[in-house]
Coordinates of C-alpha atoms and ligand atoms in Angstrom, one line a residue:
M1 CA 0.0 0.0 0.0
A2 CA 0.9 3.6 -0.6
L3 CA 2.7 4.9 -3.6
D4 CA 6.5 5.0 -3.3
A5 CA 7.5 8.7 -3.4
N6 CA 10.9 7.6 -4.8
S7 CA 9.2 6.3 -7.9
V8 CA 7.7 9.7 -8.7
K9 CA 9.7 11.1 -11.6
H10 CA 8.1 14.6 -11.6
D11 CA 10.7 16.8 -9.9
Q12 CA 8.5 19.9 -9.9
L13 CA 5.7 18.0 -8.2
K14 CA 8.0 16.6 -5.6
K15 CA 9.4 20.1 -5.0
W16 CA 5.9 21.5 -4.5
V17 CA 4.9 18.7 -2.1
N18 CA 8.1 19.4 -0.1
E19 CA 7.4 23.2 0.0
V20 CA 3.9 22.7 1.2
A21 CA 5.1 20.2 3.8
E22 CA 7.6 22.8 5.1
M23 CA 4.9 25.4 5.4
C24 CA 2.2 23.2 6.9
Q25 CA 4.5 21.0 9.0
P26 CA 2.6 17.7 8.9
D27 CA 3.9 14.8 11.0
A28 CA 4.0 12.5 7.9
I29 CA 3.5 12.6 4.2
Y30 CA 1.6 9.8 2.5
W31 CA 1.3 9.4 -1.3
C32 CA -2.1 7.8 -2.2
D33 CA -2.2 4.8 -4.6
G34 CA -6.0 4.8 -4.9
S35 CA -6.3 1.1 -4.0
K36 CA -9.2 -0.5 -2.2
E37 CA -6.8 -1.5 0.5
E38 CA -5.9 2.1 1.1
Y39 CA -9.6 3.1 1.3
D40 CA -10.3 0.3 3.7
T41 CA -7.3 1.1 5.9
L42 CA -8.2 4.8 6.2
M43 CA -11.8 4.0 6.8
K44 CA -10.9 1.5 9.5
E45 CA -8.8 4.2 11.2
M46 CA -11.7 6.7 11.1
I47 CA -14.1 4.1 12.5
A48 CA -11.6 3.3 15.3
S49 CA -11.2 7.0 16.1
G50 CA -15.0 7.5 16.3
A51 CA -15.1 9.9 13.3
A52 CA -17.1 7.3 11.2
T53 CA -19.9 5.1 12.2
P54 CA -20.2 1.8 10.3
L55 CA -23.7 1.0 9.1
A56 CA -24.9 -2.6 9.9
K57 CA -27.6 -2.3 7.2
R58 CA -25.3 -1.2 4.4
P59 CA -22.3 -3.2 3.4
N60 CA -19.0 -1.2 3.5
S61 CA -20.8 2.0 4.3
V62 CA -20.3 4.6 7.0
L63 CA -21.9 7.7 8.5
F64 CA -20.0 10.9 9.3
R65 CA -21.3 13.9 11.3
S66 CA -19.7 17.2 10.5
H67 CA -19.1 20.0 12.9
P68 CA -22.4 22.0 13.1
S69 CA -20.6 25.0 11.6
D70 CA -19.3 23.1 8.6
V71 CA -22.3 21.8 6.7
A72 CA -22.1 23.2 3.1
R73 CA -20.2 25.4 0.7
V74 CA -19.3 28.8 2.0
E75 CA -19.9 31.3 -0.9
N76 CA -18.9 34.4 1.1
R77 CA -15.5 32.8 1.8
T78 CA -14.9 31.7 -1.8
Y79 CA -12.5 33.9 -3.8
I80 CA -11.6 34.3 -7.5
S81 CA -8.2 35.9 -7.2
T82 CA -7.1 37.5 -10.5
T83 CA -4.5 40.3 -10.9
K84 CA -7.3 42.7 -12.0
Q85 CA -10.6 42.8 -10.1
E86 CA -12.6 43.2 -13.2
D87 CA -11.5 39.8 -14.5
A88 CA -13.2 38.2 -11.5
G89 CA -16.2 40.4 -12.2
P90 CA -19.1 41.7 -10.2
T91 CA -20.5 38.3 -9.0
N92 CA -17.3 36.9 -7.4
N93 CA -15.5 37.7 -4.2
W94 CA -12.1 39.1 -5.1
M95 CA -8.8 39.8 -3.4
A96 CA -5.4 40.5 -5.1
P97 CA -3.4 37.3 -5.4
D98 CA -0.5 38.6 -3.3
E99 CA -2.7 39.8 -0.5
L100 CA -4.8 36.7 -0.4
K101 CA -1.7 34.4 -0.5
A102 CA -0.1 36.4 2.3
A103 CA -3.2 36.1 4.5
M104 CA -3.5 32.4 3.8
K105 CA 0.2 31.6 4.3
K106 CA -0.2 32.9 7.8
L107 CA -3.0 30.4 8.4
Y108 CA -1.2 27.6 6.6
K109 CA 1.9 27.9 8.7
G110 CA 2.0 24.8 10.9
C111 CA -1.7 24.0 10.1
M112 CA -1.1 20.2 9.6
K113 CA 0.8 19.7 12.9
G114 CA -0.1 16.3 14.4
R115 CA -1.6 15.1 11.2
T116 CA -0.6 13.2 8.0
M117 CA -0.5 15.1 4.7
Y118 CA -2.0 12.9 2.0
V119 CA -0.9 13.4 -1.6
I120 CA -3.8 12.5 -3.9
P121 CA -3.1 12.2 -7.6
F122 CA -6.4 12.3 -9.4
S123 CA -7.9 12.6 -12.8
M124 CA -11.0 14.4 -13.8
G125 CA -12.2 12.4 -16.8
P126 CA -10.9 8.9 -17.7
V127 CA -7.1 8.5 -16.8
G128 CA -5.0 9.3 -19.8
S129 CA -7.8 10.5 -22.1
P130 CA -7.1 13.7 -24.1
I131 CA -9.9 15.6 -22.4
A132 CA -9.0 14.6 -18.8
K133 CA -7.3 17.1 -16.5
I134 CA -5.0 15.9 -13.7
G135 CA -5.0 17.4 -10.2
I136 CA -2.9 16.8 -7.2
E137 CA -4.7 17.4 -3.9
L138 CA -2.7 17.8 -0.7
T139 CA -4.9 17.4 2.3
D140 CA -4.7 16.5 6.0
S141 CA -8.2 14.9 5.9
A142 CA -8.6 11.1 5.5
Y143 CA -12.3 11.8 5.0
V144 CA -11.4 13.8 1.9
V145 CA -9.1 11.0 0.6
C146 CA -11.9 8.4 0.8
N147 CA -14.4 10.8 -0.8
M148 CA -11.9 11.6 -3.6
H149 CA -11.5 7.9 -4.2
I150 CA -15.2 7.7 -5.1
M151 CA -15.7 11.1 -6.8
T152 CA -12.6 11.1 -9.0
R153 CA -10.1 8.6 -10.4
V154 CA -7.3 8.4 -7.9
G155 CA -4.1 6.3 -8.3
T156 CA -0.7 5.4 -9.4
S157 CA -1.8 5.4 -13.0
V158 CA -2.3 9.2 -12.7
I159 CA 1.4 9.6 -11.6
D160 CA 2.4 7.4 -14.6
V161 CA 0.5 9.6 -17.0
L162 CA 2.1 12.7 -15.5
G163 CA 5.6 11.3 -16.1
A164 CA 8.5 13.7 -15.6
D165 CA 6.9 16.9 -16.7
G166 CA 3.2 16.5 -17.2
E167 CA 0.8 19.3 -16.4
Y168 CA -1.3 19.1 -13.2
I169 CA -3.5 21.5 -11.2
P170 CA -2.1 21.9 -7.7
C171 CA -4.9 21.8 -5.1
L172 CA -4.0 22.5 -1.4
H173 CA -6.4 21.7 1.3
T174 CA -6.4 21.7 5.1
V175 CA -9.1 21.4 7.7
G176 CA -7.1 24.1 9.5
S177 CA -7.0 22.4 12.9
P178 CA -3.5 21.5 14.0
L179 CA -3.0 19.2 17.0
E180 CA -0.6 19.8 19.9
P181 CA 1.4 16.8 21.0
G182 CA -1.0 14.5 22.9
Q183 CA -4.1 16.6 22.0
A184 CA -7.1 14.4 21.1
D185 CA -8.6 15.0 17.7
S186 CA -12.3 15.9 17.2
T187 CA -14.5 13.8 15.0
W188 CA -14.8 16.5 12.4
P189 CA -11.9 19.0 12.7
C190 CA -12.3 22.3 10.9
A191 CA -11.4 26.0 11.5
A192 CA -13.1 27.4 14.5
S193 CA -14.3 30.6 12.8
I194 CA -16.1 30.9 9.5
D195 CA -14.0 34.0 8.9
D196 CA -10.9 31.8 8.9
K197 CA -12.2 29.7 6.0
Y198 CA -11.0 30.4 2.5
I199 CA -11.8 28.6 -0.7
S200 CA -9.4 30.4 -3.1
H201 CA -8.8 30.1 -6.8
F202 CA -6.0 31.6 -8.8
P203 CA -7.2 31.0 -12.4
E204 CA -4.3 32.8 -14.0
E205 CA -2.0 30.1 -12.6
N206 CA -4.5 27.2 -12.3
L207 CA -4.0 27.0 -8.6
I208 CA -6.4 26.1 -5.7
W209 CA -5.9 26.9 -2.0
S210 CA -8.6 25.8 0.5
Y211 CA -8.4 26.4 4.2
G212 CA -10.6 25.5 7.2
S213 CA -13.6 23.4 5.9
G214 CA -13.9 19.6 5.5
Y215 CA -17.3 19.7 3.7
G216 CA -18.1 18.9 0.1
G217 CA -17.1 21.4 -2.6
N218 CA -15.0 23.2 0.0
A219 CA -12.7 20.2 0.4
L220 CA -13.1 17.7 -2.4
L221 CA -11.2 20.1 -4.7
G222 CA -11.7 18.2 -7.9
K223 CA -15.3 19.1 -8.0
K224 CA -16.4 22.7 -7.9
C225 CA -12.9 24.2 -7.5
L226 CA -11.1 22.4 -10.3
A227 CA -13.9 21.0 -12.6
L228 CA -15.9 24.2 -12.6
R229 CA -14.1 27.4 -11.3
I230 CA -10.6 26.7 -12.7
A231 CA -11.9 24.7 -15.7
S232 CA -14.4 27.4 -16.7
A233 CA -11.6 29.9 -16.9
M234 CA -9.5 27.4 -18.9
A235 CA -12.5 26.7 -21.1
K236 CA -13.0 30.4 -21.9
R237 CA -9.3 30.7 -22.9
E238 CA -9.4 27.5 -25.0
G239 CA -12.9 27.6 -26.6
W240 CA -14.8 25.0 -24.7
M241 CA -17.3 24.9 -21.8
A242 CA -17.2 23.7 -18.2
E243 CA -20.8 23.7 -16.9
H244 CA -22.8 22.9 -13.7
M245 CA -24.9 20.4 -15.7
L246 CA -26.1 16.8 -15.5
I247 CA -25.9 14.7 -18.7
L248 CA -28.4 12.0 -19.6
R249 CA -29.3 9.8 -22.5
L250 CA -33.0 9.5 -23.3
I251 CA -34.0 6.5 -25.5
S252 CA -37.3 6.6 -27.4
P253 CA -39.5 3.5 -27.9
E254 CA -38.0 3.4 -31.4
G255 CA -34.5 3.2 -30.0
K256 CA -33.5 6.7 -31.0
K257 CA -31.0 8.3 -28.6
Y258 CA -31.2 11.9 -27.4
H259 CA -28.6 13.5 -25.2
I260 CA -29.6 16.2 -22.8
A261 CA -27.4 18.4 -20.6
A262 CA -29.2 20.4 -17.9
A263 CA -28.1 23.3 -15.6
F264 CA -30.1 23.7 -12.4
P265 CA -28.7 25.4 -9.3
S266 CA -27.6 23.3 -6.3
A267 CA -30.3 21.2 -4.8
C268 CA -32.7 21.9 -7.7
G269 CA -33.0 18.5 -9.2
K270 CA -29.9 17.5 -11.3
T271 CA -29.2 14.2 -9.6
N272 CA -32.9 13.4 -9.8
L273 CA -33.3 14.1 -13.5
A274 CA -30.0 12.5 -14.4
M275 CA -31.2 9.0 -13.4
L276 CA -35.0 9.5 -13.8
E277 CA -37.2 6.4 -14.2
S278 CA -39.6 7.4 -17.0
T279 CA -43.3 7.1 -16.4
V280 CA -43.9 7.4 -20.1
E281 CA -44.1 3.9 -21.6
G282 CA -41.2 2.9 -23.7
W283 CA -38.9 5.8 -22.9
K284 CA -35.8 5.1 -20.9
V285 CA -33.1 7.3 -19.3
E286 CA -29.5 6.4 -18.9
C287 CA -27.3 8.5 -16.6
I288 CA -23.9 9.9 -17.8
G289 CA -23.3 12.5 -15.0
D290 CA -25.3 14.3 -12.3
D291 CA -23.4 17.6 -11.7
I292 CA -20.7 18.6 -14.1
A293 CA -20.4 18.6 -17.9
W294 CA -17.3 19.5 -19.9
M295 CA -18.4 20.3 -23.5
K296 CA -16.3 20.7 -26.6
L297 CA -16.7 21.0 -30.3
G298 CA -16.5 17.5 -31.9
P299 CA -14.9 16.6 -35.3
N300 CA -18.1 17.5 -37.2
G301 CA -18.7 20.8 -35.4
E302 CA -21.2 19.2 -33.0
L303 CA -21.2 19.8 -29.2
R304 CA -19.9 16.8 -27.3
A305 CA -20.0 16.4 -23.5
I306 CA -18.2 14.3 -20.9
N307 CA -18.7 13.9 -17.2
P308 CA -15.4 14.5 -15.5
E309 CA -16.5 12.9 -12.2
A310 CA -16.5 9.3 -11.1
G311 CA -19.2 9.4 -8.4
F312 CA -22.2 11.2 -7.0
F313 CA -22.2 13.6 -4.1
G314 CA -25.9 13.8 -3.8
V315 CA -28.5 15.5 -1.6
A316 CA -29.9 12.9 0.8
P317 CA -33.1 14.4 2.1
G318 CA -36.0 13.9 -0.4
T319 CA -34.3 10.9 -2.0
S320 CA -36.5 7.8 -1.9
Y321 CA -37.5 4.8 -3.9
K322 CA -40.5 6.8 -5.0
S323 CA -38.6 10.0 -6.0
N324 CA -35.3 8.5 -7.2
P325 CA -35.1 4.7 -7.1
M326 CA -31.9 4.6 -9.2
A327 CA -30.1 6.8 -6.6
M328 CA -31.4 4.6 -3.8
D329 CA -30.0 1.5 -5.6
S330 CA -26.6 3.4 -6.1
I331 CA -26.2 3.8 -2.3
R332 CA -26.9 0.3 -1.1
E333 CA -23.3 -0.4 -0.4
N334 CA -19.8 1.2 -0.6
A335 CA -21.2 4.6 0.2
I336 CA -20.3 7.4 2.6
F337 CA -23.1 9.3 4.3
T338 CA -22.6 12.7 5.8
N339 CA -25.0 14.4 8.2
C340 CA -27.8 11.9 7.8
A341 CA -29.7 10.6 10.9
L342 CA -28.9 7.1 12.3
T343 CA -31.4 4.4 13.1
D344 CA -31.1 2.1 16.1
D345 CA -30.5 -0.9 13.8
G346 CA -27.6 0.7 11.9
N347 CA -29.2 2.4 8.9
I348 CA -29.4 6.0 7.8
W349 CA -32.6 8.0 7.7
W350 CA -33.6 11.4 6.4
E351 CA -36.7 13.5 5.9
D352 CA -39.0 12.8 2.9
G353 CA -37.4 9.4 2.4
D354 CA -39.2 6.0 2.1
T355 CA -40.1 5.5 5.8
K356 CA -41.8 7.6 8.5
A357 CA -39.4 8.6 11.3
P358 CA -39.0 5.7 13.8
A359 CA -39.6 6.4 17.5
H360 CA -35.9 6.9 18.0
L361 CA -33.0 8.2 15.9
V362 CA -29.7 9.8 16.5
D363 CA -29.8 13.1 14.6
W364 CA -27.0 14.6 12.5
K365 CA -25.6 16.4 15.5
G366 CA -25.3 13.1 17.4
N367 CA -28.2 13.7 19.8
D368 CA -31.2 11.6 20.5
W369 CA -34.2 12.5 18.4
S370 CA -37.8 11.5 18.3
P371 CA -40.7 12.6 16.1
E372 CA -42.7 13.6 19.2
T373 CA -40.0 15.9 20.7
K374 CA -38.3 17.1 17.5
E375 CA -37.3 20.7 17.3
A376 CA -35.4 20.4 14.0
P377 CA -35.0 17.9 11.1
A378 CA -33.1 14.7 12.1
A379 CA -30.9 14.9 8.9
H380 CA -29.3 18.2 7.9
P381 CA -31.1 19.6 4.8
N382 CA -27.7 19.5 3.0
A383 CA -26.9 15.9 4.2
R384 CA -25.2 14.1 1.4
F385 CA -24.3 10.6 0.1
T386 CA -21.1 9.8 -1.8
A387 CA -21.3 6.8 -4.1
P388 CA -19.5 5.4 -7.2
A389 CA -21.3 6.3 -10.4
S390 CA -20.6 2.7 -11.6
Q391 CA -23.1 1.5 -8.9
C392 CA -26.0 3.3 -10.6
P393 CA -28.2 0.6 -12.3
V394 CA -28.9 2.9 -15.2
I395 CA -25.4 4.3 -15.8
C396 CA -24.9 4.7 -19.5
P397 CA -22.6 2.1 -21.1
D398 CA -20.8 5.1 -22.8
W399 CA -20.4 7.2 -19.6
E400 CA -16.7 6.9 -19.7
D401 CA -16.3 7.3 -23.5
P402 CA -13.5 9.9 -23.8
N403 CA -15.2 11.2 -27.0
G404 CA -18.3 12.1 -24.9
V405 CA -21.8 12.2 -26.3
E406 CA -23.4 14.6 -28.8
I407 CA -25.7 17.0 -27.0
D408 CA -29.1 17.5 -28.7
I409 CA -30.8 19.5 -26.0
L410 CA -29.7 22.1 -23.4
L411 CA -31.9 22.7 -20.4
F412 CA -31.9 25.5 -17.9
G413 CA -34.1 25.9 -14.8
G414 CA -34.4 26.7 -11.2
R415 CA -36.7 26.4 -8.2
R416 CA -39.6 28.9 -8.8
T417 CA -42.8 28.8 -6.8
T418 CA -44.5 31.3 -9.2
T419 CA -44.3 32.9 -12.6
I420 CA -42.1 30.5 -14.6
P421 CA -44.1 27.9 -16.7
L422 CA -43.4 24.2 -16.6
V423 CA -41.5 24.4 -19.9
T424 CA -40.6 27.0 -22.5
Q425 CA -38.5 26.5 -25.7
A426 CA -36.1 29.2 -26.8
V427 CA -36.8 30.7 -30.3
S428 CA -33.1 30.9 -31.1
W429 CA -29.6 30.3 -29.5
E430 CA -29.5 34.0 -28.5
H431 CA -32.8 33.7 -26.8
G432 CA -31.7 30.5 -25.1
V433 CA -28.6 32.2 -23.8
F434 CA -30.8 35.0 -22.4
M435 CA -33.0 32.3 -20.7
G436 CA -29.9 30.7 -19.1
A437 CA -28.4 34.1 -18.2
S438 CA -31.6 35.4 -16.6
A439 CA -32.4 32.2 -14.7
G440 CA -33.5 32.8 -11.1
S441 CA -33.9 30.3 -8.3
E442 CA -35.1 30.2 -4.7
T443 CA -32.1 29.6 -2.5
T444 CA -31.5 26.2 -0.9
A445 CA -29.4 24.6 1.9
A446 CA -26.6 23.8 -0.4
A447 CA -24.6 26.9 0.7
I448 CA -24.3 28.6 4.0
G449 CA -25.5 32.1 4.6
L450 CA -27.7 32.8 1.6
K451 CA -30.7 35.1 1.9
A452 CA -34.0 33.3 1.4
G453 CA -35.8 34.3 -1.8
V454 CA -35.1 34.4 -5.5
R455 CA -31.6 35.1 -6.7
R456 CA -30.3 35.4 -10.3
D457 CA -28.1 32.4 -11.0
P458 CA -27.0 32.5 -14.7
F459 CA -26.6 28.9 -16.0
A460 CA -26.6 27.7 -12.3
M461 CA -23.0 29.0 -12.3
I462 CA -23.1 32.0 -10.0
P463 CA -21.1 30.2 -7.3
F464 CA -18.9 28.4 -9.8
C465 CA -17.8 30.7 -12.5
G466 CA -14.0 31.3 -12.3
Y467 CA -14.1 34.6 -14.2
N468 CA -16.2 37.7 -15.1
M469 CA -19.8 36.6 -15.5
G470 CA -20.4 39.1 -18.3
D471 CA -17.5 37.5 -20.3
Y472 CA -18.9 34.1 -19.4
I473 CA -22.3 34.9 -21.0
Q474 CA -20.5 36.3 -24.0
H475 CA -18.7 33.0 -24.2
W476 CA -22.1 31.2 -24.5
F477 CA -23.0 33.5 -27.5
D478 CA -19.6 32.8 -29.1
M479 CA -20.1 29.1 -28.7
G480 CA -23.4 29.4 -30.5
D481 CA -21.7 31.2 -33.4
K482 CA -19.2 28.3 -33.7
L483 CA -21.9 25.7 -33.5
G484 CA -24.2 27.3 -36.1
S485 CA -26.7 24.8 -37.4
K486 CA -25.2 22.1 -35.1
A487 CA -26.2 24.0 -32.0
P488 CA -28.4 22.0 -29.5
K489 CA -32.0 23.3 -29.0
M490 CA -32.6 25.1 -25.7
F491 CA -35.4 24.9 -23.2
Y492 CA -36.3 26.3 -19.8
V493 CA -38.1 24.1 -17.2
N494 CA -39.6 24.7 -13.7
W495 CA -40.7 21.6 -11.8
F496 CA -41.4 23.6 -8.6
R497 CA -44.6 25.7 -9.1
K498 CA -46.7 25.7 -6.0
D499 CA -50.5 26.2 -5.5
A500 CA -52.2 28.5 -3.0
N501 CA -51.8 25.8 -0.3
G502 CA -48.1 25.6 -0.9
K503 CA -48.2 22.2 -2.6
F504 CA -46.2 21.4 -5.7
I505 CA -48.6 21.5 -8.7
W506 CA -46.5 19.3 -11.1
P507 CA -45.8 15.8 -9.8
G508 CA -42.1 16.1 -10.9
F509 CA -39.5 13.3 -10.6
G510 CA -40.2 10.4 -13.0
D511 CA -43.1 12.4 -14.5
N512 CA -40.6 15.0 -15.8
S513 CA -40.0 12.4 -18.6
R514 CA -43.3 13.7 -20.1
V515 CA -41.7 17.0 -20.6
L516 CA -38.5 15.5 -22.0
K517 CA -40.6 13.5 -24.5
W518 CA -42.3 16.7 -25.7
M519 CA -38.8 18.3 -26.2
C520 CA -37.7 15.4 -28.4
E521 CA -40.9 15.7 -30.4
R522 CA -40.3 19.4 -30.8
I523 CA -36.8 18.9 -32.2
E524 CA -38.1 16.2 -34.5
G525 CA -40.7 18.7 -35.8
K526 CA -43.5 16.3 -34.7
V527 CA -45.5 18.8 -32.6
D528 CA -46.4 22.4 -32.9
A529 CA -46.2 24.9 -30.1
V530 CA -47.7 28.2 -29.0
E531 CA -45.5 31.2 -29.6
T532 CA -45.7 33.6 -26.7
A533 CA -43.8 36.6 -25.4
I534 CA -41.4 34.4 -23.5
G535 CA -40.9 31.6 -26.1
F536 CA -42.6 28.5 -27.4
L537 CA -45.0 26.8 -24.9
P538 CA -46.6 23.3 -25.4
K539 CA -50.1 22.9 -26.4
V540 CA -51.5 20.9 -23.5
E541 CA -52.8 18.2 -25.8
D542 CA -49.2 17.6 -27.0
L543 CA -48.0 16.7 -23.6
D544 CA -48.3 13.0 -22.8
L545 CA -50.3 13.1 -19.5
S546 CA -51.7 9.6 -19.7
G547 CA -52.3 8.1 -16.2
L548 CA -51.4 11.3 -14.5
K549 CA -53.7 13.0 -11.9
V550 CA -53.4 16.6 -12.9
T551 CA -56.5 18.7 -13.6
D552 CA -57.0 20.9 -16.7
E553 CA -56.9 23.9 -14.4
Q554 CA -53.5 22.9 -13.0
M555 CA -52.1 22.3 -16.5
K556 CA -53.4 25.7 -17.5
E557 CA -51.7 27.3 -14.5
L558 CA -48.4 25.5 -15.4
L559 CA -48.6 26.6 -19.0
T560 CA -49.8 30.2 -19.1
V561 CA -47.6 33.2 -19.3
D562 CA -48.3 35.6 -16.5
A563 CA -47.3 38.8 -18.3
E564 CA -47.7 41.0 -15.2
A565 CA -45.5 38.8 -13.1
W566 CA -42.9 38.8 -15.8
K567 CA -43.0 42.5 -16.2
A568 CA -42.5 42.8 -12.4
E569 CA -39.4 40.7 -12.7
L570 CA -37.8 42.7 -15.5
P571 CA -36.3 45.6 -13.3
E572 CA -34.6 43.0 -11.2
I573 CA -33.1 41.2 -14.2
N574 CA -32.0 44.6 -15.6
E575 CA -30.4 45.6 -12.4
F576 CA -28.5 42.3 -12.3
F577 CA -27.3 42.6 -16.0
N578 CA -26.3 46.2 -15.5
K579 CA -23.7 45.1 -13.0
F580 CA -21.7 43.8 -16.0
G581 CA -20.8 47.3 -17.0
D582 CA -18.6 47.3 -20.0
R583 CA -18.6 43.5 -20.1
Y584 CA -22.4 43.5 -20.7
P585 CA -22.8 41.5 -23.9
A586 CA -24.7 43.5 -26.6
K587 CA -26.6 40.4 -27.6
L588 CA -27.9 39.9 -24.1
K589 CA -29.1 43.5 -24.0
K590 CA -30.9 43.0 -27.3
E591 CA -32.7 39.9 -25.9
I592 CA -34.0 41.7 -22.8
E593 CA -35.1 44.6 -24.9
R594 CA -36.9 42.1 -27.1
L595 CA -38.6 40.5 -24.2
T596 CA -39.6 43.8 -22.7
A597 CA -41.2 44.8 -26.0
N598 CA -42.9 41.4 -26.3
L599 CA -44.5 41.7 -22.9
S600 CA -46.0 45.1 -23.5
K601 CA -47.5 44.2 -26.9
Ligands
GTP1 P1 -26.5 19.6 -6.1 O1 -25.9 18.2 -5.9 O2 -26.5 20.5 -4.9 O3 -25.9 20.3 -7.3 O4 -28.1 19.3 -6.4 P2 -29.0 18.7 -7.5 O5 -29.3 19.8 -8.5 O6 -28.4 17.5 -8.0 O7 -30.4 18.4 -6.8 P3 -31.1 17.0 -6.4 O8 -31.5 16.2 -7.7 O9 -30.3 16.3 -5.4 O10 -32.5 17.5 -5.8 C1 -32.5 18.4 -4.6 C2 -33.8 18.3 -4.0 O11 -34.9 18.7 -4.9 C3 -34.2 16.9 -3.4 O12 -34.7 17.1 -2.1 C4 -35.2 16.4 -4.4 O13 -36.1 15.5 -3.8 C5 -35.9 17.7 -4.9 N1 -36.4 17.5 -6.3 C6 -35.7 17.0 -7.4 N2 -36.4 16.9 -8.5 C7 -37.7 17.3 -8.1 C8 -38.9 17.5 -8.8 O14 -39.0 17.2 -10.0 N3 -40.0 18.0 -8.1 C9 -39.8 18.3 -6.8 N4 -40.9 18.8 -6.2 N5 -38.7 18.2 -6.1 C10 -37.6 17.7 -6.8
SPV2 C1 -23.6 21.9 -5.1 O1 -23.7 22.6 -4.1 O2 -23.9 22.3 -6.3 C2 -23.1 20.5 -4.9 C3 -22.5 20.1 -3.6 O3 -23.0 19.8 -5.9 S1 -20.9 20.7 -3.3 O4 -20.0 19.7 -3.9 O5 -20.7 20.7 -1.9 O6 -20.7 21.9 -4.0
MN3 MN1 -23.9 20.8 -7.8

């Protein structure tokens, strides 16, 4: 076990590892080989220390409980550090690289005392494939190592691909909780104060520095930090796209394959849609990815997408055999659960799952919990499961194809109780970019400290864009120019409309297949649509609603354009776009002017 550091030929990498070790002063350095033996050994140690609880009901699976202050991404502590502030843009936190590095170096000094520093060689995308990017994460968290084993491709083969001078993205992470000699560790070490946490990106040098958090995207640096923030900046420079999108294959009863990529904000339904079980007879979904898509022009000018990840880091609450059976089957074994509740017989439990709460649980904070005396949910709303994508029963046979799949349909969306119809088709690429750019969503528990209410979240990328958002939107227009007639068709969806009693109007989940089917029929030219001020809406008779209990009134509510509500929203969209200043794309301005004129016709 462990990779022999002496076998590493990459001198620059070894130099960087030694420099970090000098600064952070770990007790030991361990090079990860990515083996099962390594995973099992680390997990055994964490079980022995009390950090992890084995689950009798799920083979090779464990539960972790985080510190109550460390439960999700921290957007207000996330930085895009470019030489010029305008290159980070109005939607990102910014600090000058020198200043940010100086502040963080103070914190990094001696931060790994009493701990082991793990060197994790990982690949985003299949190892050795031309589209893959290699990262090296240095971390003092064994929890991070085990999660990275599942979420990325970790191992000796990555070091082999790097050779003596291959390119990699350095990712430095620490929980920021050094131990004095003899000091007992806590079960979830992290920085004591949220103001000491930093999730920093230096896109001009492809560098990531993270300090103080052990949770999700703050700590598993291949995911949001590398595959979205750093990759989006690389993609802009190199003419491709790194997007917060699921990828799925939809197969029609005739066997025709359609590929869909969809951008919904965090906790707004990507994992669910990605592995949906269709309720329309004969239609089938295969999952390619549930969170991130890297998309490039293919040899024939088409848009091709790959999933750079190897696992799912999914929202647990709400997941059930009714809502997402394929996710439930993916987490039967070999899974890591974080901040779920624990049952007396050694299983995990969360709100809106398959079973009612039993009389006794241990909640995510480790306290006794019962439905009678409860003061708060037993599972944290951002409780998560980590599971290998290969365990998903409907994983697409081509999910690891380095050539990716050709995207036919791009979807945007968000969580909106009012105003936004069930589905709208863009009338052009430019209009579709406007739809994506103006997307708004009610905030969720996936990030700490967000105000409740609707926020603008262009392409679900507001927390993940590694450069100026105005330039990012322009990049979408530019990609449309390159794609020309090969451009995928674009749609906007909203599964989350509520009625006066606060109940979801649309059944959602598997029944979203009915909307996907309509999209395929649209792109085949099989069905007409109603042209409205905001785009094409379905004729209700063209939606396959067989066997569904929705009333005509409800469908009408889901499919009408509320012009007054839209008009009321325009000032807010304008205010948001105006922040782009001299980076405000002219084509975007033209689209909002067109919508404004349409709405007052
Ligand atoms: P991240 O991993 O944070 O990026 O989230 P995600 O976009 O993958 O969201 P996910 O699919 O995990 O869904 C988040 C929550 O939304 C869960 O509680 C789901 O049960 C709920 N949800 C997903 N799809 C639907 C739907 O069609 N209708 C309704 N009402 N809820 C949904
Ligand atoms: C998200 O918040 O969009 C996630 C979870 O996918 S995390 O990896 O923590 O960012
Ligand atoms: Mn996500």
